[in-house]
Amino acid sequence: MRQSTQQTENENRQLVLSERPQGEPTEQTLRLESKAVPTPAAGQMRLRTVFLSLDPYMRGRMSDAPSYAPPVELGEVMVGGTVARVHSSKLNNFKVGDWVLCANGWQDYALSDGQGVTKLANDLEHPSWALGILGMPGFTAWAGLLKIGQPQAGETVVVAAATGPVGSTVGQIAKIKGCRVVGIAGGGEKCTHAVKHLGFDACINHRSDDFETELAAKLPDGIDVYFENVGGRVFDAVLPHLNANARIPVCGMVSQYNATKLPDGPDRMGWLMGQLLRKRITMRGFIIFDDFAPLYPEFAKEMGEWLKAERIHYREEVIHGLEEAPAAFIGLLRGENFGKRVIQVGAL
Amino acid sequence: MRQSTQQTENENRQLVLSERPQGEPTEQTLRLESKAVPTPAAGQMRLRTVFLSLDPYMRGRMSDAPSYAPPVELGEVMVGGTVARVHSSKLNNFKVGDWVLCANGWQDYALSDGQGVTKLANDLEHPSWALGILGMPGFTAWAGLLKIGQPQAGETVVVAAATGPVGSTVGQIAKIKGCRVVGIAGGGEKCTHAVKHLGFDACINHRSDDFETELAAKLPDGIDVYFENVGGRVFDAVLPHLNANARIPVCGMVSQYNATKLPDGPDRMGWLMGQLLRKRITMRGFIIFDDFAPLYPEFAKEMGEWLKAERIHYREEVIHGLEEAPAAFIGLLRGENFGKRVIQVGAL
């Protein structure tokens, strides 16, 4: 059966995990299937996906290596955060047409009993922002920077993926807190955006041949907070510039998600620990809702105010069509996105 | 000139850095010299060294690699913490015979203007303990465990060098706090001591062929706090057992201090950071007086009470004679000490 390229009321298109990727995901990793639109039983509602979030963590769910969350099983719908509308409801507190934040995954329709579903206002100007600046990535930036990084005015904060949804937010919050902010991004256009539109003090292109030298030139006072979301070559360049008492919140290692084996030696693991000791550095990994869920209301209030006052700018890439999601996700892991990447799965 | 093997009033024996060691220090690293006993000027006093502390950090001062403290220069007296008595004084607040905690280094006599010198009570039963359980190693254990490790009753705490001055104190404090404590030590006799006399729940000999298996068997609930003071093979064995949200205070990496190059690959540096992320682990390096100096009075009070109540046991190895210090220090880095190693340089 040929799948529609549009969301309809007649079928539930699903992207299911077809095989576990070795290295970078491919066109074979996910498979588009067509199922019947599910019918809610008593105590359930049907949700229609409008926006699907694409996030680097999803690469981890495709693997069955031990991780903080169970993997998606082969043949199962790929997981993902979504903004949806209630399409049919047998629940008193959810009405047809209501906007919600939920986790339908990569499909048109899902049933829900309301657990874990958050109602959104029905007059939001940007409902998809609940997947970005006002959702998981924004909260990750806010809590990781402020609660782990604890930046002080005058300190230097460095963040990579500087125009991504997390990095761009980290840098802008650090500016609000009076820090010097140096971004790292993949490409000159992104770097220009970070400085011109996001207010970073500098931004270095990690694809430049002189990346390490250019970065060093922008760090006359070293680094007090390095917000780690990429790892790899960027971390190697950052490490020599870390100051005594530096803080490193670790929220991602996107440069390594597709790695199939460890890099060649020498083994720098013990050396890294020696650096942490000598420089009295704190490095802390965190998973946002596991570690900071109780702080979500504080985040939402503060971020809402900053957005209203236009102190934080947010850039989103909306790609239309569920069938585009696999390629868009592969590109995301390559750093091809410029801002927060979401898939618009259906009409508003 | 042949040096005396005893402290006298006629010469100031000094151990000076003769060459920077490559790898393990040797008999050539330090050189015994004889100088005149120095005479205090106005505003100075002469201190006579009674006890010299031997500590792993001293290996770092022998190297000129970048570190948190400047290296000892070639030909200079090796640095070190000491307990001394005032031998001659032109200071009003220090009288001949007073006991003090100071940093004379590896020599019989030193001049001081009183800066950085702490008076000790003159009737102490164990003046040398100011170099151990009541001094830097005890404070390191207390602050690192309680302020960074933050152990909760019922959690599992693992510490290596379990009979050393830091490790033995970490384990005993963790027991006071209601934790399960598993020690790691080099040798069966040390392990027996840790369980029988220090009250550890278990202690594993890292020189055993089955070290990893034996350790795993004692960790049915994983590890919540790993107090890192050795690194290397011990850390490799510990890492798979770390629980979500584990805390790792890093106060030393003694297994690596003599290393002349990084271990062969693969490079596990990024992999370690991935582990910290997935398990939401905090790893923090610290240098005790740089990070926690204001807490010293709180430590001294609490530790004094525990010692008085015999809730903490302390084992000291006193080696007689300044000339024995180099060999004793080489042995310390090999883990040959059993308890806190101090050199008695002169008569009480």
XYZ file of C-alpha atoms in Angstrom:
696
model
C 0.000 0.000 0.000
C 1.376 3.368 -0.958
C 1.469 5.817 1.935
C -0.016 9.264 1.662
C 2.361 12.170 1.864
C -0.243 14.188 3.746
C -1.902 13.651 7.062
C -5.462 12.420 6.480
C -8.291 11.157 8.612
C -8.140 7.757 6.936
C -4.826 6.327 8.020
C -2.244 6.565 10.758
C 1.184 6.866 9.208
C 3.929 5.626 11.503
C 7.698 5.625 11.326
C 8.797 2.433 13.037
C 12.303 1.291 13.884
C 13.257 -1.100 11.110
C 16.834 -1.876 12.065
C 19.312 -0.667 14.633
C 21.816 1.654 12.970
C 25.524 0.893 13.021
C 26.998 4.367 13.054
C 24.949 6.993 11.275
C 21.249 6.173 10.752
C 20.314 5.504 7.120
C 17.169 5.422 5.028
C 16.758 1.814 6.170
C 16.733 2.674 9.879
C 13.084 3.728 9.948
C 10.205 2.351 7.885
C 6.976 4.178 7.039
C 3.893 2.068 7.744
C 0.217 2.732 7.387
C -2.180 1.673 10.134
C -5.806 2.284 10.898
C -6.596 5.426 12.827
C -7.066 4.171 16.412
C -10.388 4.541 18.222
C -10.420 5.711 21.832
C -12.029 3.458 24.441
C -13.721 4.809 27.552
C -11.283 7.022 29.468
C -9.186 7.701 26.389
C -8.729 10.368 23.762
C -7.208 10.415 20.289
C -4.460 12.945 19.684
C -3.550 14.242 16.244
C 0.136 15.132 15.886
C 0.761 18.624 14.573
C 4.472 19.068 15.402
C 7.112 16.425 16.041
C 10.337 17.425 17.774
C 13.659 16.115 16.456
C 16.336 15.842 19.117
C 19.801 14.258 19.257
C 18.866 12.012 22.212
C 16.687 10.011 19.808
C 19.830 8.440 18.360
C 20.354 6.732 21.722
C 16.877 5.207 21.666
C 17.655 3.539 18.340
C 20.441 1.528 20.011
C 20.116 -1.273 22.493
C 23.323 -0.321 24.317
C 22.703 0.315 28.022
C 21.477 3.844 28.493
C 19.291 5.923 30.749
C 16.136 5.035 28.851
C 15.020 1.751 27.308
C 15.542 1.446 23.547
C 12.739 1.510 21.018
C 12.050 -2.091 20.029
C 12.313 -3.147 16.390
C 8.956 -2.617 14.698
C 7.820 -0.094 17.299
C 6.930 3.510 16.560
C 9.929 5.802 17.092
C 9.496 7.868 20.258
C 9.432 11.648 20.283
C 7.972 14.738 21.860
C 4.982 16.220 20.025
C 2.549 19.070 20.055
C -0.885 17.737 19.157
C -4.568 18.541 19.165
C -7.314 16.472 20.696
C -9.081 14.761 17.807
C -11.709 12.727 19.639
C -12.185 12.545 23.393
C -13.850 10.392 26.022
C -12.176 12.392 28.769
C -13.980 15.215 30.558
C -10.972 17.463 30.876
C -9.803 17.263 27.257
C -12.013 18.676 24.505
C -11.754 18.250 20.756
C -9.425 20.919 19.398
C -7.429 21.409 22.617
C -3.688 21.893 22.106
C -1.466 19.601 24.152
C 2.205 18.762 24.704
C 2.598 14.984 24.583
C 4.806 12.187 23.323
C 2.938 10.680 20.386
C 6.171 9.748 18.677
C 6.678 9.669 14.929
C 3.067 9.098 13.832
C -0.150 10.910 12.939
C -2.413 9.678 15.708
C -2.036 8.235 19.192
C -4.375 7.263 21.992
C -3.886 8.613 25.495
C -5.559 8.443 28.884
C -4.247 11.914 29.653
C -1.268 10.741 31.729
C 1.826 12.754 30.926
C -0.132 15.039 28.633
C 0.179 18.771 29.357
C -2.505 21.177 28.177
C -1.268 24.191 26.286
C -3.164 27.467 25.962
C -5.413 27.347 22.904
C -4.360 30.780 21.675
C -0.585 30.299 21.587
C 1.142 32.263 18.885
C 3.778 29.516 18.480
C 2.496 26.160 19.770
C 5.634 24.413 18.471
C 7.790 26.402 20.871
C 6.622 24.033 23.585
C 9.055 21.578 21.932
C 11.929 24.048 22.035
C 12.569 27.247 23.874
C 9.661 26.654 26.284
C 10.182 22.899 26.492
C 12.899 20.329 26.949
C 15.749 22.093 25.126
C 15.058 25.469 26.741
C 14.716 23.895 30.171
C 17.944 21.934 29.605
C 19.800 25.139 28.805
C 18.319 27.046 31.734
C 18.846 24.415 34.432
C 22.203 23.157 33.190
C 23.649 26.638 32.938
C 22.153 28.203 36.044
C 21.975 25.270 38.461
C 25.163 23.403 37.496
C 27.209 26.050 35.686
C 26.339 28.809 38.177
C 27.823 31.565 36.014
C 28.852 34.782 37.723
C 28.867 38.184 36.069
C 32.184 38.766 34.332
C 32.944 35.071 33.892
C 33.464 33.464 30.494
C 30.928 30.901 29.282
C 31.592 28.707 26.248
C 28.912 26.702 24.487
C 28.968 24.660 21.309
C 26.136 24.066 18.862
C 25.719 27.772 19.465
C 22.732 28.251 17.186
C 20.969 25.050 18.209
C 18.002 25.181 20.572
C 20.082 24.402 23.668
C 23.296 26.260 22.825
C 21.576 29.439 21.643
C 19.577 29.558 24.868
C 22.598 28.878 27.075
C 24.481 31.747 25.463
C 21.634 34.224 25.676
C 20.922 33.425 29.332
C 24.630 33.790 30.092
C 24.546 37.244 28.476
C 21.555 38.179 30.628
C 23.666 37.133 33.641
C 26.504 39.440 32.611
C 28.953 36.865 31.273
C 31.296 36.973 28.330
C 29.945 34.346 25.909
C 31.924 32.543 23.235
C 29.977 30.210 20.972
C 31.200 27.415 18.758
C 29.191 26.474 15.676
C 29.591 24.627 12.405
C 29.770 27.286 9.722
C 30.295 30.973 9.185
C 26.629 31.825 8.716
C 25.755 30.279 12.063
C 28.596 32.156 13.756
C 27.444 35.454 12.279
C 23.925 34.757 13.538
C 25.206 33.985 17.042
C 27.049 37.294 17.274
C 24.632 39.538 15.372
C 21.286 38.213 16.497
C 21.944 36.308 19.703
C 24.404 38.789 21.180
C 27.320 36.400 21.721
C 30.654 38.163 22.204
C 32.299 35.837 19.703
C 31.573 32.643 17.818
C 34.142 30.315 16.262
C 33.554 27.988 13.333
C 34.730 24.529 14.372
C 35.029 23.550 10.714
C 37.793 26.119 10.250
C 41.346 24.794 9.863
C 42.481 27.250 12.507
C 39.663 26.428 14.918
C 41.891 25.859 17.962
C 43.898 29.039 17.356
C 40.824 31.173 16.691
C 39.140 29.840 19.804
C 42.194 30.526 21.967
C 42.308 34.112 20.693
C 38.786 34.711 21.992
C 39.542 33.359 25.453
C 41.954 35.841 27.052
C 40.581 35.044 30.512
C 40.053 31.310 30.035
C 36.750 29.494 30.530
C 34.723 29.388 33.727
C 31.717 27.455 32.438
C 31.785 25.088 29.492
C 28.317 23.820 28.647
C 28.999 20.436 27.031
C 26.615 19.239 24.366
C 28.904 17.967 21.620
C 32.153 16.437 22.906
C 34.900 15.254 20.575
C 37.182 17.752 18.855
C 35.389 20.724 20.431
C 36.038 19.456 23.934
C 39.686 18.804 23.066
C 40.036 22.442 22.040
C 38.224 23.746 25.104
C 40.029 21.702 27.735
C 43.348 23.626 27.847
C 41.475 26.878 28.497
C 39.441 25.762 31.495
C 40.114 27.876 34.558
C 40.511 26.681 38.111
C 37.100 25.905 39.565
C 35.453 25.649 36.141
C 32.047 23.990 35.914
C 31.049 21.645 33.090
C 27.380 20.682 32.837
C 27.197 17.729 30.414
C 23.856 17.438 28.634
C 24.934 15.760 25.410
C 27.770 14.369 23.349
C 26.243 14.620 19.907
C 29.589 14.244 18.122
C 29.772 10.720 19.477
C 26.250 9.400 19.042
C 27.034 7.765 15.719
C 30.430 6.410 16.799
C 30.771 2.651 16.417
C 34.019 2.355 18.322
C 36.216 4.333 20.666
C 38.815 6.648 19.105
C 42.404 5.466 18.881
C 44.719 5.999 21.829
C 46.467 7.043 23.876
C 43.850 6.623 26.591
C 43.200 10.065 28.060
C 40.564 8.986 30.583
C 42.853 9.132 33.607
C 44.497 12.256 32.266
C 41.100 13.971 32.137
C 40.494 13.060 35.768
C 43.915 14.464 36.609
C 42.911 17.710 34.896
C 39.702 17.834 36.930
C 41.790 17.380 40.066
C 44.523 19.872 39.267
C 42.073 22.538 38.148
C 39.444 21.664 40.770
C 36.814 21.276 38.059
C 33.253 20.047 38.508
C 31.837 17.941 35.679
C 28.238 16.825 36.041
C 26.065 14.888 33.655
C 22.345 15.540 33.837
C 19.106 14.478 32.224
C 16.773 17.347 32.486
C 13.485 15.938 33.742
C 15.169 13.282 35.889
C 17.255 15.849 37.704
C 15.343 19.111 37.640
C 11.620 18.423 37.114
C 10.540 20.357 40.230
C 12.118 23.511 38.786
C 10.045 23.478 35.593
C 7.509 26.113 36.726
C 10.320 28.474 37.744
C 11.904 27.988 34.319
C 8.648 28.472 32.417
C 7.878 31.708 34.236
C 11.342 33.200 33.772
C 11.691 32.138 30.138
C 8.219 33.429 29.331
C 9.204 36.817 30.697
C 12.468 36.896 28.753
C 10.684 35.986 25.514
C 8.025 38.626 26.079
C 10.698 41.226 26.738
C 12.572 40.006 23.632
C 15.666 39.337 25.704
C 15.810 35.815 24.246
C 15.555 35.124 20.528
C 14.480 31.773 19.195
C 15.060 30.287 15.786
C 13.092 27.329 14.507
C 13.347 25.255 11.337
C 9.975 23.816 10.431
C 10.142 20.959 7.926
C 6.844 19.863 6.459
C 5.775 16.245 6.198
C 6.243 13.214 8.429
C 7.982 11.415 5.563
C 10.759 14.011 5.728
C 11.549 13.225 9.355
C 14.182 10.471 8.847
C 16.360 12.551 6.521
C 15.870 15.612 8.720
C 17.016 13.611 11.725
C 20.126 12.303 9.948
C 20.954 15.903 9.044
C 20.414 17.024 12.624
C 23.076 14.602 13.848
C 25.414 16.040 11.196
C 24.781 19.554 12.506
C 22.913 20.631 9.352
C 20.093 22.236 11.311
C 20.140 25.962 11.940
C 17.973 26.422 14.981
C 15.480 24.025 16.493
C 14.325 21.422 13.957
C 10.672 20.347 14.116
C 8.533 18.420 11.689
C 5.097 19.783 10.931
C 3.178 16.542 10.606
C -0.309 17.935 10.088
C -2.288 21.128 9.644
C -2.697 23.481 12.583
C 81.353 16.428 54.565
C 79.602 13.431 56.047
C 76.128 14.217 57.286
C 74.992 13.266 60.743
C 72.268 10.701 60.985
C 70.830 12.505 63.980
C 69.401 15.931 64.402
C 71.933 18.143 66.210
C 72.205 21.781 67.146
C 75.260 22.198 64.922
C 73.960 21.729 61.427
C 70.833 22.000 59.369
C 70.431 18.861 57.298
C 68.358 19.456 54.181
C 67.006 17.211 51.479
C 67.099 19.251 48.297
C 65.738 18.398 44.871
C 68.714 17.133 42.917
C 67.019 16.128 39.682
C 63.488 15.896 38.378
C 62.421 12.250 38.358
C 61.327 10.565 35.147
C 58.747 8.117 36.434
C 59.399 6.813 39.918
C 61.709 8.929 42.094
C 65.089 7.318 42.800
C 67.914 7.709 45.287
C 69.254 10.423 42.996
C 66.115 12.544 43.123
C 66.916 14.142 46.464
C 70.318 15.016 47.869
C 71.209 15.417 51.547
C 73.086 18.642 52.261
C 74.436 20.160 55.411
C 73.994 23.846 56.060
C 74.531 26.136 59.018
C 71.683 26.386 61.480
C 69.976 29.670 60.512
C 69.771 32.586 62.932
C 66.504 34.476 63.315
C 66.517 38.210 62.602
C 64.182 40.648 64.347
C 60.582 39.507 63.845
C 61.595 35.912 63.166
C 61.829 32.627 64.981
C 63.719 29.398 64.355
C 61.660 26.235 64.168
C 63.067 22.772 64.824
C 61.385 20.046 62.820
C 60.117 17.146 64.894
C 57.806 15.388 62.419
C 57.766 15.591 58.634
C 54.659 14.463 56.763
C 55.041 12.323 53.625
C 52.174 12.746 51.168
C 51.581 11.644 47.574
C 51.061 15.242 46.356
C 54.810 15.793 46.877
C 55.507 13.799 43.713
C 53.798 16.592 41.763
C 56.084 19.236 43.243
C 59.120 17.332 41.968
C 57.924 17.850 38.370
C 57.818 21.039 36.406
C 54.697 20.018 34.495
C 51.887 22.570 34.915
C 50.073 21.906 38.157
C 48.135 23.680 40.846
C 51.268 24.584 42.754
C 54.666 25.724 41.534
C 57.351 23.042 41.421
C 60.264 22.873 43.798
C 63.281 24.308 41.993
C 66.403 22.208 41.550
C 68.671 22.689 44.553
C 65.816 23.896 46.753
C 64.694 22.168 49.925
C 61.843 19.756 49.248
C 58.554 21.160 50.566
C 56.443 19.398 53.183
C 54.148 19.824 56.131
C 55.842 19.577 59.521
C 55.191 19.617 63.223
C 57.951 21.569 64.920
C 58.957 23.298 68.132
C 60.076 26.864 68.517
C 63.835 26.723 69.003
C 64.678 30.399 69.270
C 62.262 33.300 69.026
C 62.202 37.035 68.420
C 58.413 36.994 68.211
C 56.245 37.888 71.191
C 53.559 35.333 70.522
C 55.843 32.322 70.013
C 57.954 31.061 72.908
C 60.796 28.565 72.896
C 59.379 25.077 73.234
C 55.975 25.883 71.709
C 54.589 23.200 69.411
C 53.503 24.401 65.969
C 52.121 23.111 62.670
C 54.157 24.586 59.833
C 55.764 23.829 56.506
C 59.499 23.607 57.210
C 59.968 21.071 54.449
C 62.515 18.298 54.487
C 65.071 19.864 56.853
C 65.986 20.204 60.523
C 65.568 23.934 60.973
C 63.704 26.766 59.287
C 63.124 30.433 59.955
C 59.635 31.886 60.097
C 57.926 35.201 60.745
C 54.915 33.338 62.061
C 52.874 33.616 58.849
C 51.088 30.361 58.080
C 52.259 28.826 61.345
C 49.534 27.376 63.562
C 50.113 26.957 67.268
C 49.299 23.539 68.661
C 48.452 22.827 72.284
C 51.644 22.100 74.227
C 50.192 19.061 75.951
C 49.022 17.102 72.927
C 49.204 13.358 73.354
C 49.981 12.893 69.626
C 51.446 16.074 68.109
C 52.130 14.266 64.822
C 48.397 13.735 64.306
C 48.223 17.351 63.191
C 49.831 16.038 59.989
C 47.223 13.305 59.576
C 43.829 12.683 61.053
C 43.579 16.223 62.446
C 45.325 17.852 59.508
C 45.347 17.872 55.749
C 44.549 14.199 55.095
C 41.757 14.060 57.679
C 40.267 17.332 56.445
C 40.510 16.077 52.841
C 38.548 12.965 53.769
C 35.937 14.861 55.771
C 35.242 17.648 53.274
C 35.512 15.515 50.144
C 33.178 12.864 51.484
C 30.632 15.069 53.236
C 30.592 18.205 51.087
C 31.064 16.649 47.641
C 30.086 13.008 48.167
C 27.088 13.874 50.353
C 26.506 10.259 51.414
C 23.052 9.307 52.623
C 22.348 6.541 55.135
C 21.959 3.246 53.337
C 24.034 4.258 50.340
C 27.205 2.447 49.290
C 30.534 4.274 49.548
C 33.698 2.883 47.961
C 37.173 4.151 48.768
C 40.603 2.966 47.731
C 43.852 3.189 49.711
C 41.496 2.050 52.437
C 44.058 1.963 55.210
C 45.826 5.171 54.203
C 45.209 8.372 56.122
C 42.568 9.660 53.718
C 40.858 6.401 52.749
C 40.623 5.054 56.292
C 39.013 8.303 57.424
C 36.591 8.430 54.493
C 35.398 4.917 55.267
C 34.996 5.486 58.984
C 33.068 8.730 58.505
C 30.831 6.987 55.975
C 30.108 4.294 58.562
C 29.208 6.980 61.109
C 26.775 8.334 58.494
C 25.094 4.926 58.136
C 26.523 3.891 54.773
C 27.672 0.543 53.512
C 31.436 0.899 53.013
C 33.600 -1.158 50.687
C 37.321 -0.492 50.793
C 40.018 -1.338 48.289
C 43.573 -1.854 49.492
C 46.831 -3.396 48.373
C 47.215 -6.576 50.390
C 45.307 -9.011 52.573
C 46.635 -7.661 55.846
C 45.424 -4.166 55.031
C 42.024 -5.507 54.026
C 41.701 -7.442 57.272
C 42.581 -4.280 59.185
C 39.953 -2.256 57.308
C 37.193 -4.703 58.188
C 38.264 -5.709 61.706
C 39.544 -2.441 63.092
C 38.027 0.276 60.914
C 34.574 -1.298 60.630
C 34.372 -1.427 56.829
C 31.707 -3.820 55.536
C 34.163 -5.327 53.080
C 37.612 -4.668 51.683
C 39.019 -6.049 48.433
C 42.692 -6.593 47.649
C 43.408 -4.910 44.320
C 46.494 -7.085 43.900
C 44.274 -10.166 43.695
C 43.888 -11.804 40.272
C 40.138 -11.816 40.804
C 39.975 -8.213 41.961
C 37.189 -7.134 39.584
C 35.048 -10.187 40.358
C 35.565 -9.922 44.100
C 34.716 -6.238 44.045
C 31.553 -6.812 42.032
C 30.421 -9.447 44.531
C 30.527 -6.882 47.327
C 28.473 -4.313 45.435
C 24.967 -5.777 45.182
C 23.461 -2.277 45.207
C 26.109 -0.534 43.120
C 28.079 2.520 44.220
C 26.639 5.878 45.225
C 29.846 7.604 46.252
C 33.292 6.705 44.964
C 36.014 8.675 46.710
C 38.807 8.822 44.128
C 42.359 8.921 45.384
C 44.147 6.369 43.214
C 42.776 6.155 39.659
C 44.040 3.618 37.176
C 42.966 -0.008 37.407
C 40.877 0.634 40.511
C 38.773 3.257 38.747
C 38.331 0.931 35.764
C 36.892 -1.698 38.099
C 34.664 0.769 39.928
C 33.165 2.512 36.904
C 30.690 -0.177 35.776
C 29.145 -0.250 39.257
C 28.402 3.453 39.611
C 24.725 4.141 40.189
C 22.653 6.897 38.636
C 23.410 10.158 40.394
C 26.684 8.880 41.847
C 29.139 11.427 43.223
C 32.904 11.188 42.712
C 35.093 13.535 44.759
C 38.581 13.406 43.191
C 41.372 14.225 45.631
C 44.212 12.234 44.120
C 45.363 9.902 41.367
C 48.326 8.297 43.084
C 48.505 5.403 40.637
C 49.426 7.908 37.928
C 51.892 10.205 39.638
C 54.917 8.292 38.378
C 53.528 7.776 34.870
C 55.785 9.108 32.123
C 53.259 8.730 29.320
C 49.576 8.157 28.788
C 48.381 4.537 28.652
C 47.775 2.935 25.278
C 44.401 3.379 23.613
C 41.636 3.300 22.769
C 40.949 6.786 24.059
C 38.212 6.507 26.681
C 38.032 10.209 27.553
C 34.845 10.899 25.625
C 33.406 7.576 26.696
C 33.891 8.570 30.342
C 32.020 11.805 29.717
C 29.252 9.791 28.081
C 29.071 7.640 31.210
C 28.813 10.752 33.379
C 25.961 11.931 31.163
C 24.029 8.671 30.955
C 24.331 8.015 34.670
C 23.988 11.685 35.665
C 27.220 11.498 37.659
C 29.000 14.382 39.362
C 32.798 14.266 39.319
C 34.585 17.064 41.119
C 38.270 17.594 41.689
C 39.257 19.494 44.794
C 42.324 20.739 46.624
C 41.466 20.855 50.232
C 42.647 24.227 51.497
C 41.905 25.995 48.200
C 38.316 24.830 48.215
C 37.287 24.320 51.809
C 39.544 26.364 54.108
C 36.625 28.156 55.843
C 35.281 24.789 56.998
C 38.437 23.809 58.879
C 37.156 24.759 62.359
C 33.968 22.736 61.797
C 36.090 19.765 60.737
C 38.501 20.074 63.661
C 35.673 20.186 66.192
C 33.790 17.223 64.738
C 36.888 15.083 64.214
C 38.145 15.876 67.724
C 34.863 14.619 69.137
C 34.923 11.439 67.055
C 38.493 10.673 68.126
C 37.680 11.296 71.789
C 34.657 9.002 71.535
C 36.838 6.427 69.731
C 34.488 6.432 66.764
C 37.464 7.028 64.456
C 40.653 4.980 64.635
C 43.934 6.281 63.314
C 47.012 4.362 62.307
C 50.371 6.011 61.898
C 53.730 4.696 60.706
C 56.552 6.668 62.293
C 59.899 6.242 60.558
C 62.890 7.635 62.374
C 65.521 9.784 60.730
C 65.420 12.460 58.045
C 67.812 10.407 55.927
C 65.142 7.700 55.655
C 62.637 10.092 54.098
C 63.504 9.571 50.394
C 63.159 5.789 50.520
C 60.037 6.093 52.663
C 58.516 8.426 50.105
C 59.313 6.103 47.193
C 57.619 3.313 49.150
C 54.610 5.510 49.847
C 54.025 5.995 46.111
C 54.203 2.205 45.747
C 51.543 1.773 48.417
C 53.965 0.181 50.890
C 52.761 2.341 53.777
C 50.194 0.956 56.197
C 48.582 4.020 57.701
C 49.828 7.583 57.682
C 53.589 7.747 57.067
C 55.530 10.418 58.965
C 59.244 10.895 59.511
C 60.394 11.676 63.023
C 63.203 14.084 62.260
C 64.187 15.030 65.793
C 63.498 14.340 69.447
C 60.205 15.448 70.958
